[in-house]
XYZ file of C-alpha atoms in Angstrom:
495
model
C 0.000 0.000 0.000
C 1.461 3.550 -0.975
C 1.252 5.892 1.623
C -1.491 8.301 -0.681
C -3.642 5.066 0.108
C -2.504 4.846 3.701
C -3.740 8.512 4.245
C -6.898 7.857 2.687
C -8.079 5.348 4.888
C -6.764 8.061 7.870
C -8.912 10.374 6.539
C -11.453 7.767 7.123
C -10.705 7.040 10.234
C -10.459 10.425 11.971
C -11.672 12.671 9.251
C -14.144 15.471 10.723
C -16.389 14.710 6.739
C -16.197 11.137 7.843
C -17.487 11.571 10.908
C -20.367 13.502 9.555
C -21.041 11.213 7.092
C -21.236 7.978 9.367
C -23.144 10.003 11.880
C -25.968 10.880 9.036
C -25.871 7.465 7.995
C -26.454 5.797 11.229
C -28.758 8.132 12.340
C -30.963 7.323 8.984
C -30.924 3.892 9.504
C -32.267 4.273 13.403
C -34.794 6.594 12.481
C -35.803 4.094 9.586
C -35.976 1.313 12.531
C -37.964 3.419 14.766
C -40.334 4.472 11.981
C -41.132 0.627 11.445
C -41.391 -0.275 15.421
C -44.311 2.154 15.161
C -45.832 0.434 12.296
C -45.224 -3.283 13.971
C -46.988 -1.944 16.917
C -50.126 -0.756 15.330
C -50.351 -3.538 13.347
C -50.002 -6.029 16.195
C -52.469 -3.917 17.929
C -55.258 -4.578 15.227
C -54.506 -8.354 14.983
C -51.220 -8.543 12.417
C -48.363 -11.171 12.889
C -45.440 -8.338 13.642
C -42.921 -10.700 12.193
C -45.474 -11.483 8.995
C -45.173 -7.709 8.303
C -41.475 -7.319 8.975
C -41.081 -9.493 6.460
C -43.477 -9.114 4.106
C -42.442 -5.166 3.964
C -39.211 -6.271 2.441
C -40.843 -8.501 -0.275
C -44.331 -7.975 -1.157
C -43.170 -4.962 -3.126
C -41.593 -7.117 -5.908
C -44.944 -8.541 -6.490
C -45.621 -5.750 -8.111
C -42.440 -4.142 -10.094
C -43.777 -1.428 -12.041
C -45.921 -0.030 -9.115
C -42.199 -0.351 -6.763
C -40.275 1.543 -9.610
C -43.123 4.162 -9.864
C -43.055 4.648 -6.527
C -39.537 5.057 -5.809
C -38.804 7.564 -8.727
C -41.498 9.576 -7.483
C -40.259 9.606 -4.250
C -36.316 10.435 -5.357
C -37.405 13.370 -7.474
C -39.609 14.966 -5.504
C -36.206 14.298 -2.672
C -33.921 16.038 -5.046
C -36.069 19.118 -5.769
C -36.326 19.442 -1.934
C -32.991 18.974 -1.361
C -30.932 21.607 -3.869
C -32.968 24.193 -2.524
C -32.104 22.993 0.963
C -28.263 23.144 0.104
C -28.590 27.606 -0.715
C -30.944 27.280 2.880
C -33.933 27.193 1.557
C -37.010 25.124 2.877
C -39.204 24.692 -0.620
C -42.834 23.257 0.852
C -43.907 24.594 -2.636
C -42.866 21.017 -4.571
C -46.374 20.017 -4.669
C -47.901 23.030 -6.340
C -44.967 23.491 -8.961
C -45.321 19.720 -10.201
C -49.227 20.299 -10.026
C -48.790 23.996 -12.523
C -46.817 21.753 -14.294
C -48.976 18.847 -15.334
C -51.735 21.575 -15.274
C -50.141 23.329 -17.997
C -49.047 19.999 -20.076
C -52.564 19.684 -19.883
C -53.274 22.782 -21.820
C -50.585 22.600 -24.136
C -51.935 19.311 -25.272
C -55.194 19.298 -25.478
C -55.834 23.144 -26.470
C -52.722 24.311 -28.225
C -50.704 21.851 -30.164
C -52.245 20.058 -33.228
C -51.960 16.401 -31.937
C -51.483 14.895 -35.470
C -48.399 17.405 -36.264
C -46.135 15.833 -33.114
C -44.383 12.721 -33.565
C -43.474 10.614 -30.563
C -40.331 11.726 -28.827
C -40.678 15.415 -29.735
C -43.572 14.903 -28.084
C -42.040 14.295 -25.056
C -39.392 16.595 -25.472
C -42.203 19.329 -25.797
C -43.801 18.071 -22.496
C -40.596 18.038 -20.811
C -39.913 21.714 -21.979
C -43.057 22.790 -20.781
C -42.769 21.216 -17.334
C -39.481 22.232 -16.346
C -40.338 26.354 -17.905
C -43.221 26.116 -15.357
C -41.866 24.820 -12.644
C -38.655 26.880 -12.639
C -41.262 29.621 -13.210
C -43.498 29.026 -10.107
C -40.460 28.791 -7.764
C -38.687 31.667 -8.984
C -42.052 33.854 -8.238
C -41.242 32.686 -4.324
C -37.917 33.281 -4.290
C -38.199 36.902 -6.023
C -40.774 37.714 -3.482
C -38.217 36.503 -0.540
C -35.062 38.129 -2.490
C -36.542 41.580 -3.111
C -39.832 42.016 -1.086
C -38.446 39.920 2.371
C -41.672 37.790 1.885
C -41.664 34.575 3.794
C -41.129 31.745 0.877
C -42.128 29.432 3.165
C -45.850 31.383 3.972
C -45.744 32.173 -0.136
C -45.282 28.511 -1.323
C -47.909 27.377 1.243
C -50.561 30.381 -0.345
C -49.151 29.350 -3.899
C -49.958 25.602 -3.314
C -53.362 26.206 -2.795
C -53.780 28.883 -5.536
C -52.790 26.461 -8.204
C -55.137 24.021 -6.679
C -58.239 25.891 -7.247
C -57.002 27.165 -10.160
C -56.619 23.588 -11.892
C -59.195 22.287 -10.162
C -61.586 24.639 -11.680
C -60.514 24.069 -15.025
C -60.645 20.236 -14.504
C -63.874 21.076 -13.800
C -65.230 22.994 -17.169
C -66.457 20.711 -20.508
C -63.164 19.709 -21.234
C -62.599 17.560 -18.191
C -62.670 13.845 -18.436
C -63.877 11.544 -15.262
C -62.033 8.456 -14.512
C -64.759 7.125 -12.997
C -68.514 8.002 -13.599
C -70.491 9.195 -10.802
C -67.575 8.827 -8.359
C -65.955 11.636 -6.499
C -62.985 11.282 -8.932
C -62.828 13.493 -11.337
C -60.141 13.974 -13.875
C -57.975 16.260 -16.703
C -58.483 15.962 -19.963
C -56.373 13.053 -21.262
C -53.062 13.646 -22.092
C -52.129 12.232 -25.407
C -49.699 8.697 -25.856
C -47.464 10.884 -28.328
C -46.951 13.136 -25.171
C -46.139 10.818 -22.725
C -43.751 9.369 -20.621
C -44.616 5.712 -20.918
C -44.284 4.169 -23.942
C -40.454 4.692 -24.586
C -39.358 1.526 -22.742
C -37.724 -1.100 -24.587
C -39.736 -3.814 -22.642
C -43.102 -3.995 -23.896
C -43.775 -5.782 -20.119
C -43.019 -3.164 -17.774
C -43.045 -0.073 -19.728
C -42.730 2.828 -17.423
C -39.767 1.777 -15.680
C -36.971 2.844 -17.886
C -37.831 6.375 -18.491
C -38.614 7.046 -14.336
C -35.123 5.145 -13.701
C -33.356 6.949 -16.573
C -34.402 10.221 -14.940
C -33.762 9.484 -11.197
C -30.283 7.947 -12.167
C -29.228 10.834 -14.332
C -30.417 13.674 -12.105
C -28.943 12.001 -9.343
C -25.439 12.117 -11.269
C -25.784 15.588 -12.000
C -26.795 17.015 -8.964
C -23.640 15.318 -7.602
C -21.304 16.156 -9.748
C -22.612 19.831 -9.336
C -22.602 19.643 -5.516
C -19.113 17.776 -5.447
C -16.735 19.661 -8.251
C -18.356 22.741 -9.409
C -17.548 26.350 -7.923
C -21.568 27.039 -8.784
C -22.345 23.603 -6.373
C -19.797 25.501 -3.714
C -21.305 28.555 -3.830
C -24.798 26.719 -3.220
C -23.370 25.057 -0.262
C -21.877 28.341 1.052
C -24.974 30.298 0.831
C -27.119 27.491 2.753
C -24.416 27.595 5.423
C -24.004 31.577 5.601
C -24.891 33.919 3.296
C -23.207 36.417 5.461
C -20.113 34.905 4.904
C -20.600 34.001 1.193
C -21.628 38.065 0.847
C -17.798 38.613 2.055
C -16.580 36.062 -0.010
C -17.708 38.217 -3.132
C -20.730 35.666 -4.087
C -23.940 37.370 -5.869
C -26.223 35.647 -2.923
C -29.464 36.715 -4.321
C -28.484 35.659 -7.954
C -27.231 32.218 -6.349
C -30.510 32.011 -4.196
C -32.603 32.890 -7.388
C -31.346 29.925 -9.254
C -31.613 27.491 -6.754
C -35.194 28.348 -6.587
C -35.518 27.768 -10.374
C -33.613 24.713 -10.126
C -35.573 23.120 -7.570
C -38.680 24.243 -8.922
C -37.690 22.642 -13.039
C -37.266 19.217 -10.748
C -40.352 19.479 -9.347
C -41.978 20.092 -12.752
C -40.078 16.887 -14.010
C -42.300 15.418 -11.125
C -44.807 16.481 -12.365
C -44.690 15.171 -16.005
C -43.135 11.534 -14.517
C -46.370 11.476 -12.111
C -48.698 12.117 -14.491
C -47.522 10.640 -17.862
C -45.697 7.748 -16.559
C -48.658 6.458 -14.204
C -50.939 4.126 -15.350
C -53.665 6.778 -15.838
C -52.392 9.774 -18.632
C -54.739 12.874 -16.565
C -54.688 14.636 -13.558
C -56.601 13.409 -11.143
C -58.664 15.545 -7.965
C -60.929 14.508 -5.704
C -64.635 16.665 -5.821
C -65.674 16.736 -1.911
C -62.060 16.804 -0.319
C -59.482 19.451 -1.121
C -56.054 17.996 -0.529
C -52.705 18.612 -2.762
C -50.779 15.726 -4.278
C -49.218 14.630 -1.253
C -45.596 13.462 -3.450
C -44.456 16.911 -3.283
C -44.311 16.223 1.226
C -43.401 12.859 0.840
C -40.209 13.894 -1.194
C -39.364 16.868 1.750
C -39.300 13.373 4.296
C -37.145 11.512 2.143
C -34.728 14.224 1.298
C -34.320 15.120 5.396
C -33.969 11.583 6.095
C -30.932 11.810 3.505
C -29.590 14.596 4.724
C -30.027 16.174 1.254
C -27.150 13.701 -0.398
C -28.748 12.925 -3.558
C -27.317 9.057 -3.454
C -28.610 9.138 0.103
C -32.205 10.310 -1.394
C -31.573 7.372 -4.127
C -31.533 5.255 -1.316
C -33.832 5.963 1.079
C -36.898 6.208 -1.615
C -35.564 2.883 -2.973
C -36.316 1.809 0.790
C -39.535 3.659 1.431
C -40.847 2.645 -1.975
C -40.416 -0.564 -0.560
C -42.239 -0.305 2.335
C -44.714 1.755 0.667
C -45.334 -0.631 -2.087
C -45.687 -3.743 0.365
C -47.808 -1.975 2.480
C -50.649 -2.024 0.266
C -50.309 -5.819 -0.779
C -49.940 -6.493 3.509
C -52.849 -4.779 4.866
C -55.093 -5.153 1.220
C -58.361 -5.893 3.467
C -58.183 -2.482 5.540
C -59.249 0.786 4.691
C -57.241 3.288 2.244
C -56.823 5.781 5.761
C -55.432 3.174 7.766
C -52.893 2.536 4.784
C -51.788 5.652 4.896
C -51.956 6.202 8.747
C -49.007 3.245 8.586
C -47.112 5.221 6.161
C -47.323 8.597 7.829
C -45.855 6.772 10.879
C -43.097 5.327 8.985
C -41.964 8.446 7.712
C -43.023 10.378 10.579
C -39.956 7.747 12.303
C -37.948 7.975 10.079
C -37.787 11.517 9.312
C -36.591 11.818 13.471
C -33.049 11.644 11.796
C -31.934 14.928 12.028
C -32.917 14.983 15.886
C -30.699 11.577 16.134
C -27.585 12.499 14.416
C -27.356 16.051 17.120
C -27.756 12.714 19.991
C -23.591 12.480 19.664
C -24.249 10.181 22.252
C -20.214 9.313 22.496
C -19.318 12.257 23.171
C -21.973 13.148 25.781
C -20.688 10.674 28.157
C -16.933 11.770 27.832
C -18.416 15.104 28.596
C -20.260 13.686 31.817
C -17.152 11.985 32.400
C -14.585 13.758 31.561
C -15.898 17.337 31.806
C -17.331 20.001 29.224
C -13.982 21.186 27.839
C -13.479 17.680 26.568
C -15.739 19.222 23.514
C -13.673 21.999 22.546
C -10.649 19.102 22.600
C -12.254 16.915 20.774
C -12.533 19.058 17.821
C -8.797 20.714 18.415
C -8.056 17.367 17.547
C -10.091 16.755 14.757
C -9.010 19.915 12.948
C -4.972 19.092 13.879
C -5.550 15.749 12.081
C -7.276 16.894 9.519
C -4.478 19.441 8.510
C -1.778 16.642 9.653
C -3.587 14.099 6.819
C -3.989 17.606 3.971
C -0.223 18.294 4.561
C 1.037 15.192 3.662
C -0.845 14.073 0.902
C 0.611 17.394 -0.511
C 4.023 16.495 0.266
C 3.671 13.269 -0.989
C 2.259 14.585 -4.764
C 4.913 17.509 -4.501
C 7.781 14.930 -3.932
C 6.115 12.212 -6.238
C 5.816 14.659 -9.209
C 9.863 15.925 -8.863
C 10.775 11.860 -9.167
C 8.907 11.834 -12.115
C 10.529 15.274 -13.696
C 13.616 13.754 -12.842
C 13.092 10.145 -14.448
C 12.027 12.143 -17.827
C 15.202 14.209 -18.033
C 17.691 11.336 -16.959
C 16.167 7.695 -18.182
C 19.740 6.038 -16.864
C 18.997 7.101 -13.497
C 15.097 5.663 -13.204
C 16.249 2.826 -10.794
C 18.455 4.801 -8.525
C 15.108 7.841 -8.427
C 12.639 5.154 -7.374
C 15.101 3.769 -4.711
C 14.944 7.650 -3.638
C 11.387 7.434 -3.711
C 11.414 5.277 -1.591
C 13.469 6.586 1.065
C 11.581 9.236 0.779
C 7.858 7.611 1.023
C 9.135 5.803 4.067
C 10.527 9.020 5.761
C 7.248 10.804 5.158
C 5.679 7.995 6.412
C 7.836 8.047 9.792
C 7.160 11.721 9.981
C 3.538 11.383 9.658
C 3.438 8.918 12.683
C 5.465 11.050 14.828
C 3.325 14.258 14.163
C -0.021 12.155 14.350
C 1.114 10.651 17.740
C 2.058 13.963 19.336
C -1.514 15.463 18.083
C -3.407 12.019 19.958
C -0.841 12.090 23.033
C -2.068 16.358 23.267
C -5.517 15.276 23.064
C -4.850 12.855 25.961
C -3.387 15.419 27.880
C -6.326 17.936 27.753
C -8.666 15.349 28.186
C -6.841 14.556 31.571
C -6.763 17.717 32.551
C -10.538 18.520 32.034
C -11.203 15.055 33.978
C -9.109 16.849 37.048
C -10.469 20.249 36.914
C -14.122 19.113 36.434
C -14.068 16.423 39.283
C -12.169 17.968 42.358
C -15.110 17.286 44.791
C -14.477 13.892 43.636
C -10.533 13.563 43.682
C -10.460 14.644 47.419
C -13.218 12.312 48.652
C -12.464 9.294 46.217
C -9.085 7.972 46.563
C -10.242 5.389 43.375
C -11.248 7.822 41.250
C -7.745 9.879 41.608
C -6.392 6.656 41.361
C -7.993 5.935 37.708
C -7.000 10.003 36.669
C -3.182 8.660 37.654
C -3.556 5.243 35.617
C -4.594 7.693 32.446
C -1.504 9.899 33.334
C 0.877 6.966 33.563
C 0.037 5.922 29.904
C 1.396 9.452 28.463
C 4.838 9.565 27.159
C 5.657 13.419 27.551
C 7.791 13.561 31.006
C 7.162 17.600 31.566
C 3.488 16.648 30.604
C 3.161 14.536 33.004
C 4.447 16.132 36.077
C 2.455 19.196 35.357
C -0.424 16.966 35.144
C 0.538 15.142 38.676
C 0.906 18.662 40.275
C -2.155 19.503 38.717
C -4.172 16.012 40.245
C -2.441 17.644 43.897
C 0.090 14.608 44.129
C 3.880 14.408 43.919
């Protein structure tokens, strides 16, 4: 193993991003858990086999593929428009009125203003796409110039939006031109949306045709949106802005240009939502229900999955891959029980499993060395974090710096390759000595300070509990620094 390698897998080890990273993950996966102990309990309380459930959640879903795969690309997108505007710090509840104005207006466009025999298929669907992602982009951008330049809350605006564009399509579902899926039911629906317009005849399996064009679209936004996040100066100013804009002001960012976009971003995802919901299903309108007024409830569902992910978008892939799941099993499980209770068990699942953000601030660890070992162990716990963190960033630059004059010098003087990579080696193995010598004196300081918050926060305890001075002098016996040590005898009152 080169040492490049070896400091990769220290970076993994003690890396502050690591940490973070692990911490999101696990606290995802307990919330998850918890989410699905609430289930297991209501169903046992109504008569369900608990472990029939558990284990019919994880494969019932495959029964029916195409309703899984709907599911779950419904549930990433609507988790990646949510989550790029959460990255510039802003909390878009406005997903499921920008995918509704979306559909809405593919709606109009085909059925009102394009001749339906002069579109072949695939510019068809280029056409809808166009349309969706224009007014999406469009409806979000309204919120965030209203927040930007008028200090309106986007939050209250989206919420008053929402609704607006309800009504608004509701009413024209309503007129002569609307189309009910179901006569004399409460269901009432758009006018249908032609084939030639729609997202669900592209597949190359006649079986299961909707599930290439949803997976195409959650895999390739997914790459983009990390590959923006992870190597672009725009996806760093993004991140900067969400974390301060104050800061990002002094850094020379245009904020409100940067905010502006991430608004129209989010909002052209949640109009691809909108076109994949309602030209990929297996109904081609909109549908609304007459005597209760409620918004498509994707656009919320996607804000759960994209906190439980911490807004990573291959966290988002997933976690709707999971909830999907559970969703689509759900319904095959409890088939005999009303739609509400349904949808009472998946409230709670989410509802659990969106507790992730409260679980990863637990930092249960380091509570107890703080009850043990006193509050300043905090502030040295990160000291040492950061010092290992440049330690690791130092020498990985050495190491290129060094690595890239052995190569300069094997192109100007090919006799003398063998005797350069014998120096190269001398050299990796002297970084490599140097790096354990600094990374031990940054642990053995961390030890120290650790010690002496344990003495300083438990004095009471020293003087009335010869044991418990006795363990602080078994933790100073294991440090190697001599002067370190008597100061930190002195310090415990002994000689």
């Amino acid at each position: 193993m080169n040492f490049l390698s070896k400091l990769k897998i220290e970076e993994i080890k003690h890396g502050t991003a690591r940490k973070g990273w692990s911490r999101s993950m696990i606290a995802s996966t307990l919330s998850i858990v918890g989410g699905l102990i609430i289930a297991l309990l209501i169903a046992t309380a109504i008569g369900y086999n608990p472990f029939q459930v558990i284990s019919g959640l994880f494969s019932v879903g495959f029964n029916d593929p195409i309703t899984l795969f709907f599911e779950f690309g419904i549930l990433a997108i609507a988790g990646f428009s949510f989550a790029f505007a959460a990255r510039a710090g802003i909390f878009n509840i406005g997903i499921s009125g920008q995918m509704l104005a979306a559909g809405t207006m593919v709606v109009f466009v085909t059925s009102v203003w394009i001749p339906l025999d002069s579109v072949s298929n695939g510019a068809g669907q280029i056409i809808t796409l166009l349309v969706a992602i224009i007014t999406g982009s469009l409806i979000a951008l309204f919120t965030g110039l209203l927040e930007t330049f008028l200090k309106v809350n986007s939050v209250v605006t989206a919420i008053i939006l929402n609704w607006i564009i309800y009504f608004i399509t509701f009413y024209f579902l309503s007129q002569d031109n609307a189309n009910p899926t179901m006569a004399g039911s409460v269901i009432i629906g758009s006018a249908m949306i032609p084939d030639n317009f729609r997202f669900w005849d592209l597949s190359l399996i006649p079986s299961i045709p909707s599930l290439i064009p949803i997976l195409l679209t959650v895999f390739i936004l997914g790459i983009i949106i990390f590959i923006l996040f992870k190597f672009t100066v725009y996806g760093h100013k993004i991140k900067a802005t969400g974390l301060s804009i104050q800061a990002s002001s002094f850094a020379g960012y245009n904020v409100k240009l940067v905010k502006l976009s991430a608004f129209a971003i989010s909002g052209a995802i949640a109009g691809i939502l909108g076109i994949i919901l309602y030209t990929s299903g297996r109904s081609a309108n909109i549908p609304l229900t007459v005597f209760s007024d409620f918004l498509p409830i994707e656009g919320f569902n996607g804000i759960a999955i994209a906190l439980i992910a911490f807004n990573n978008p291959i966290g988002i892939i997933s976690v709707s891959a999971l909830i999907g799941l559970f969703k689509t099993s759900v319904t095959g499980i409890f088939l005999n029980e009303s739609g509400s209770y349904i949808n009472l068990l998946i409230g709670l699942l989410l509802m659990g499993a969106a507790l992730s953000a409260v679980i990863s601030e637990l930092r249960p660890i380091l509570k107890y060395q703080t009850w043990k070992y006193g509050k300043d162990i905090a502030k040295a716990v990160d000291i040492k974090d950061n010092e290992l963190n440049k330690l690791i960033g130092k020498y990985r630059t050495l190491y290129k710096n060094y690595k890239k004059q052995i190569k300069i010098s094997n192109e100007n003087y090919k006799k003398q390759i063998k005797i350069s990579n014998e120096k190269w080696g001398i050299i990796a193995f002297q970084l490599n000595e140097d790096y354990k010598k600094e990374k031990y004196f940054y642990k053995e300081s961390y030890k120290i300070s650790k010690i002496y918050s344990w003495i300083f926060s438990s004095k009471n305890k020293i003087k009335e509990n010869f044991s418990h001075k006795n363990k602080i002098l078994q933790e100073i016996s294991k440090i190697r620094n001599t002067d370190a040590k008597k100061d930190l005898i002195q310090a415990l009152g002994g000689n």
